[in-house]
Short mmCIF file of C-alpha atoms in Angstrom, two decimals:
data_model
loop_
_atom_site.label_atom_id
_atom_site.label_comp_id
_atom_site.label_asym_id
_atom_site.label_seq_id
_atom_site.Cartn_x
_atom_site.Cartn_y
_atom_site.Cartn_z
CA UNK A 104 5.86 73.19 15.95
CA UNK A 105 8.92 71.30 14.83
CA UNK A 106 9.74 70.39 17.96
CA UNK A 107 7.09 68.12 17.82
CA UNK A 108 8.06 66.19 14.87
CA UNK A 109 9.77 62.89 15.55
CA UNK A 110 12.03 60.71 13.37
CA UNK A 111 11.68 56.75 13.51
CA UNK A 112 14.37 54.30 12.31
CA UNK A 113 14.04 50.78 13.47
CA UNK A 114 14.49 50.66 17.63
CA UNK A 115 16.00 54.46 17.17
CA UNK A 116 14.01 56.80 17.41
CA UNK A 117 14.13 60.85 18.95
CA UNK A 118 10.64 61.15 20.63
CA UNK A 119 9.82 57.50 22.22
CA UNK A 120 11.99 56.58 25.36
CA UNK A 121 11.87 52.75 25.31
CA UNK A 122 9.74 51.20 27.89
CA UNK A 123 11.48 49.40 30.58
CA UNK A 124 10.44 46.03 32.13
CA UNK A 125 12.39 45.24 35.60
CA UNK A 126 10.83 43.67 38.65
CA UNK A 127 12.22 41.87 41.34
CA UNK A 128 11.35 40.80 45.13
CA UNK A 129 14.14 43.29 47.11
CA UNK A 130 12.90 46.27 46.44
CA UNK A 131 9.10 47.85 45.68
CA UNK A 132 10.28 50.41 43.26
CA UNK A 133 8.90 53.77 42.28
CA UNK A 134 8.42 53.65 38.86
CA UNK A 135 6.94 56.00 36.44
CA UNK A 136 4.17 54.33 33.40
CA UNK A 137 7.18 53.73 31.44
CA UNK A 138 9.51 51.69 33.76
CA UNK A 139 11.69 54.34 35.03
CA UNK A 140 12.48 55.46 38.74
CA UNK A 141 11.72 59.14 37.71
CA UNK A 142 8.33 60.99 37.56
CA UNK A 143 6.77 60.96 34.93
CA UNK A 144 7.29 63.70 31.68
CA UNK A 145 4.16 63.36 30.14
CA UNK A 146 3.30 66.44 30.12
CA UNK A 147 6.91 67.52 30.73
CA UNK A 148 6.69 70.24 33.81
CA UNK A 149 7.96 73.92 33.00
CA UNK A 150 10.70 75.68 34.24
CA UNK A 151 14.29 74.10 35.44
CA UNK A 152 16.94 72.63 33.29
CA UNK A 153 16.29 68.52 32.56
CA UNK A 154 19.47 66.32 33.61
CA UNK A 155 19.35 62.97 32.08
CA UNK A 156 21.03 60.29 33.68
CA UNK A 157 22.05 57.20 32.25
CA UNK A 158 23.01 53.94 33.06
CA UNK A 159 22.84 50.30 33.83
CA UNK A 160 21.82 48.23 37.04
CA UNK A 161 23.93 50.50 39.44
CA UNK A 162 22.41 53.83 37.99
CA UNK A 163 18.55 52.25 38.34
CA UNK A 164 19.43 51.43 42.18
CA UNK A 165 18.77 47.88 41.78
CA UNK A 166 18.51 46.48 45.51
CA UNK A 167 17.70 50.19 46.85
CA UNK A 168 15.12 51.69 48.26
CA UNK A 169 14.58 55.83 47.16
CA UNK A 170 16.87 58.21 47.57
CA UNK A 171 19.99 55.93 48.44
CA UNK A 172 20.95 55.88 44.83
CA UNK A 173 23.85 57.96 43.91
CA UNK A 174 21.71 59.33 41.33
CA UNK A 175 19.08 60.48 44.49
CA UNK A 176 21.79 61.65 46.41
CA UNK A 177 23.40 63.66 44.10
CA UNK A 178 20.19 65.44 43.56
CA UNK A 179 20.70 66.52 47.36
CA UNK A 180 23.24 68.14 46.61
CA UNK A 181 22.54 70.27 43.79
CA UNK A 182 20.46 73.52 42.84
CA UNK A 183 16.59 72.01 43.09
CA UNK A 184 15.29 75.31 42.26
CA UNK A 185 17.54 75.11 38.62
CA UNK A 186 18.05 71.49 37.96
CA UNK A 187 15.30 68.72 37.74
CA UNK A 188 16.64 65.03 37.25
CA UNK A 189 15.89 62.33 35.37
CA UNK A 190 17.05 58.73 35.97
CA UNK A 191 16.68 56.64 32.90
CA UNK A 192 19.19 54.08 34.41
CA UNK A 193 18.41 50.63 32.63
CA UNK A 194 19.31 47.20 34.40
CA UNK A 195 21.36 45.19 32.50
CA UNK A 196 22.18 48.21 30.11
CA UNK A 197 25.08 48.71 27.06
CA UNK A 198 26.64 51.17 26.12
CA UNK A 199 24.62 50.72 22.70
CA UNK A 200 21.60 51.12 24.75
CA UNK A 201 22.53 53.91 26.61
CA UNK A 202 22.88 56.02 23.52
CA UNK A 203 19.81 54.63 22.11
CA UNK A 204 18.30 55.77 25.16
CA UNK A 205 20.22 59.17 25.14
CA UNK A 206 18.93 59.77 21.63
CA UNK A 207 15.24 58.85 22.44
CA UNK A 208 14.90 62.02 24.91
CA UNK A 209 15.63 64.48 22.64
CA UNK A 210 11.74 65.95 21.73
CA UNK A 211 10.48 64.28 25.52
CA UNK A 212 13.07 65.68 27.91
CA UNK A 213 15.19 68.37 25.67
CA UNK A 214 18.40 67.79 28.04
CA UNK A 215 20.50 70.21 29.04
CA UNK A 216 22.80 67.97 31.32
CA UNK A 217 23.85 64.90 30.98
CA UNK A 218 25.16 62.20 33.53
CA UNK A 219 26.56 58.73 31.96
CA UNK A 220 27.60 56.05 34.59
CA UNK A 221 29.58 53.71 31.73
CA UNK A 222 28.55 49.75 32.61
CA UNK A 223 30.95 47.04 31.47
CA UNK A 224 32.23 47.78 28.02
CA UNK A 225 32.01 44.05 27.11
CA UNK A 226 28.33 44.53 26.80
CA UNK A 227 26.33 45.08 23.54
CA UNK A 228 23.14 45.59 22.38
CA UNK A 229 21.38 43.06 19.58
CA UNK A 230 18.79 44.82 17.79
CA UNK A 231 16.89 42.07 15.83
CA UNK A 232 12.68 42.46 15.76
CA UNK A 233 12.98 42.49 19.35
CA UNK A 234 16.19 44.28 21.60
CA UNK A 235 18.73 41.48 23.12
CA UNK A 236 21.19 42.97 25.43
CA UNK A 237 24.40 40.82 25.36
CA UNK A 238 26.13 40.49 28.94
CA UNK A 239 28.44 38.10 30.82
CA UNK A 240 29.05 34.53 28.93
CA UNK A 241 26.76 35.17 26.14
CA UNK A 242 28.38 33.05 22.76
CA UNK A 243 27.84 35.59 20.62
CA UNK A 244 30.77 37.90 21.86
CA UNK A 245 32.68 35.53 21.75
CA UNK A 246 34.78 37.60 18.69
CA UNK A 247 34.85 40.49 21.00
CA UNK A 248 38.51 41.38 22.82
CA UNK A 249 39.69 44.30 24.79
CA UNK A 250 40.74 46.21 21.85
CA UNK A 251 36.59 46.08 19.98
CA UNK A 252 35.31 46.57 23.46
CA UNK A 253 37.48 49.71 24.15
CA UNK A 254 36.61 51.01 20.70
CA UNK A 255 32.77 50.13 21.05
CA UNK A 256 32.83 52.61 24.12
CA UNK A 257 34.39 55.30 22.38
CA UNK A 258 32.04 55.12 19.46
CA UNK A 259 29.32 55.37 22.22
CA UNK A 260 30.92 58.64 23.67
CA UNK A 261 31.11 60.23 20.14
CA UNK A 262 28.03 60.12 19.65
CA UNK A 263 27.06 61.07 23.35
CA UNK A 264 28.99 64.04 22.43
CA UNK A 265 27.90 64.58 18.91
CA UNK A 266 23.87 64.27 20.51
CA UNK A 267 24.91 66.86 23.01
CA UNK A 268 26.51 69.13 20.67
CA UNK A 269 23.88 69.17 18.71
CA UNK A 270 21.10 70.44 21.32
CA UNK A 271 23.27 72.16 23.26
CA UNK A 272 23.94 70.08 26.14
CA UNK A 273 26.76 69.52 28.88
CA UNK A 274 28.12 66.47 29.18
CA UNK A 275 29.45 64.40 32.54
CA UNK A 276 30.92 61.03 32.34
CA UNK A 277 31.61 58.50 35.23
CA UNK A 278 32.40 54.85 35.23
CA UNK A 279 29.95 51.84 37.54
CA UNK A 280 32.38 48.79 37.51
CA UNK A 281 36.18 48.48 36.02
CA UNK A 282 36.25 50.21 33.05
CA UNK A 283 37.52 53.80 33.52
CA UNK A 284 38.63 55.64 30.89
CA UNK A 285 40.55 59.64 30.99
CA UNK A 286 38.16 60.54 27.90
CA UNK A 287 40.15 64.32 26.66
CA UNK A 288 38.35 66.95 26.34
CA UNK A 289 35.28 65.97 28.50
CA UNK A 290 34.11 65.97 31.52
CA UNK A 291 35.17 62.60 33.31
CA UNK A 292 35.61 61.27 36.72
CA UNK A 293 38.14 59.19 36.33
CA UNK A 294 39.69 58.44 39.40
CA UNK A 295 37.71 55.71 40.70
CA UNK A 296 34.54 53.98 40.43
CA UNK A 297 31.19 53.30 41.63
CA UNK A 298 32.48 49.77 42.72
CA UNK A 299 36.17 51.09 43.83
CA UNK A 300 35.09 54.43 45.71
CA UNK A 301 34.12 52.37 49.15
CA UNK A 302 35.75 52.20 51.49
CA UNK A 303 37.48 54.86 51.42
CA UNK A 304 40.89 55.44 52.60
CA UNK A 305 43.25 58.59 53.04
CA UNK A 306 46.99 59.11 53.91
CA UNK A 307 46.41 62.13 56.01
CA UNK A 308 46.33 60.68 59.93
CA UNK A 309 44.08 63.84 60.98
CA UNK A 310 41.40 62.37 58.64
CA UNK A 311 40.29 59.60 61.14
CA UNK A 312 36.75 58.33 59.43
CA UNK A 313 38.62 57.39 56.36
CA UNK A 314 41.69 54.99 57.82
CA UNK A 315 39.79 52.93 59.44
CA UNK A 316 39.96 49.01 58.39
CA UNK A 317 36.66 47.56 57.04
CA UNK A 318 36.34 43.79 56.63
CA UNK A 319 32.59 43.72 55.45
CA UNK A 320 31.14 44.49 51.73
CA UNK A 321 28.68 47.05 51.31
CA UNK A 322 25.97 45.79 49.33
CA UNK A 323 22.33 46.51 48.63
CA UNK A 324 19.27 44.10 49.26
CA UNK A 325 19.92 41.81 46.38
CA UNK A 326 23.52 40.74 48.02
CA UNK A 327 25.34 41.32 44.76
CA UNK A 328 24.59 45.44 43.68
CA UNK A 329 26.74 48.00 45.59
CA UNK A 330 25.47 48.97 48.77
CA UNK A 331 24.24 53.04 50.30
CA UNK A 332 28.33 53.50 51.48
CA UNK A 333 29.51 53.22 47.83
CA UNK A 334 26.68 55.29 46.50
CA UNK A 335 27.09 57.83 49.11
CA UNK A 336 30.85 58.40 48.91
CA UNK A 337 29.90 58.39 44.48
CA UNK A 338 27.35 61.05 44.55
CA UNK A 339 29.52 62.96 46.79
CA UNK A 340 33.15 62.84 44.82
CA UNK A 341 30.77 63.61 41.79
CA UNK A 342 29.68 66.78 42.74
CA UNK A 343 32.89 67.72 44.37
CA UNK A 344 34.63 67.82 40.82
CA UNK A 345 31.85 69.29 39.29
CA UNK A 346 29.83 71.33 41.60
CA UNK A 347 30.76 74.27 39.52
CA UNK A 348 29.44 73.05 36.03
CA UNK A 349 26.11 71.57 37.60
CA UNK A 350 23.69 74.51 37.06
#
């Protein structure tokens, strides 16, 4: 019975996932009735353990069609009959919004795993009557510098940790753009990026497919989003480091 009582404060809340608004002409998306590329969890099916995955543009697939998002591909590659995903990606997303997000799940999805690809720190999240997400040029982070922005995302992982602590979650964190971060005590891939995982190149000569030159970008229907090859070669270095822990 407790379960089903919610708390409220402002645009925070632990039983309303925000509703998401994203359209554009590249891609018809499958969306559930509240914006999301995920089924929908009212009512919430039974059985399996719910991974929430969060993120900005490059989590949501922006520019691709189903199941060439890392997020889609990685479910390949699991245990189906243990794990059942959930891709809250959010284009345009924070890392204030991902938490807000994060937090919002906790009496609609209960997670027991959860996936963070980290957008650019530099972004924040303006919560006046309605949400503004601050990205790019925007004047009013103009104060920020690398030292606020660095600090901004660790605040975001405490309390990703804190939230998962608290319902007895596991936590994986991976980076979409520049910022990467070793984060102690966590789990982190931190060796590369969604944007620096493609192409992919190794020193060994026996490993043919990977020293080969490649003069073209991979990108997805939009022209600027990372394309399948970066989101293929993600999903899969993902699961190789943690293949053990995802179950």
């Amino acid at each position: 019975m407790l379960l089903n009582i919610g708390m409220q404060f402002g645009h925070y809340s632990d039983n309303n996932i925000p509703r998401l608004k994203y359209t554009d002409e590249f891609v018809r998306y499958k969306i559930n009735s509240s914006g999301y590329r995920c089924p929908e969890w009212s009512p919430l099916p039974e059985g399996k353990k719910n991974v929430v995955i969060l993120g900005c543009s490059h989590t949501y697939g922006v520019g691709l069609e189903e199941k060439q998002v890392w997020v889609d591909q990685l479910f390949t590659l699991v245990d189906q009959t243990r794990l059942r995903f959930w891709n809250l990606g959010s284009p345009g997303a924070s890392g204030d919004k991902i938490v807000r997000i994060l937090y919002s799940t906790e009496k609609i999805l209960f997670p027991k795993l959860i996936i963070i690809c980290w957008p650019l720190w530099s972004r924040r999240e303006r919560l006046e009557k309605n949400v503004i997400n601050l990205v790019n040029n925007d004047s009013r982070l103009k104060l920020e510098n690398d030292e606020t922005d660095l600090n901004n995302f660790l605040k975001n992982v405490f309390f990703v940790e804190k939230f998962a602590e608290k319902v007895g979650a596991k936590t994986f964190h991976c980076f979409a753009d520049f910022n990467i971060h070793n984060i102690p005590n966590v789990n982190v891939l931190n060796t590369t990026s969604l944007k620096h995982c493609w192409p992919e190149w190794s020193v060994w000569k026996n490993e043919k497919e990977k020293r080969v030159d490649i003069n073209w970008p991979s990108r997805a229907l939009d022209g600027v989003h990372y394309g399948v090859e970066h989101h293929t070669v993600f999903a899969n270095l993902f699961y190789n480091k943690f293949q053990s822990k995802l179950k």
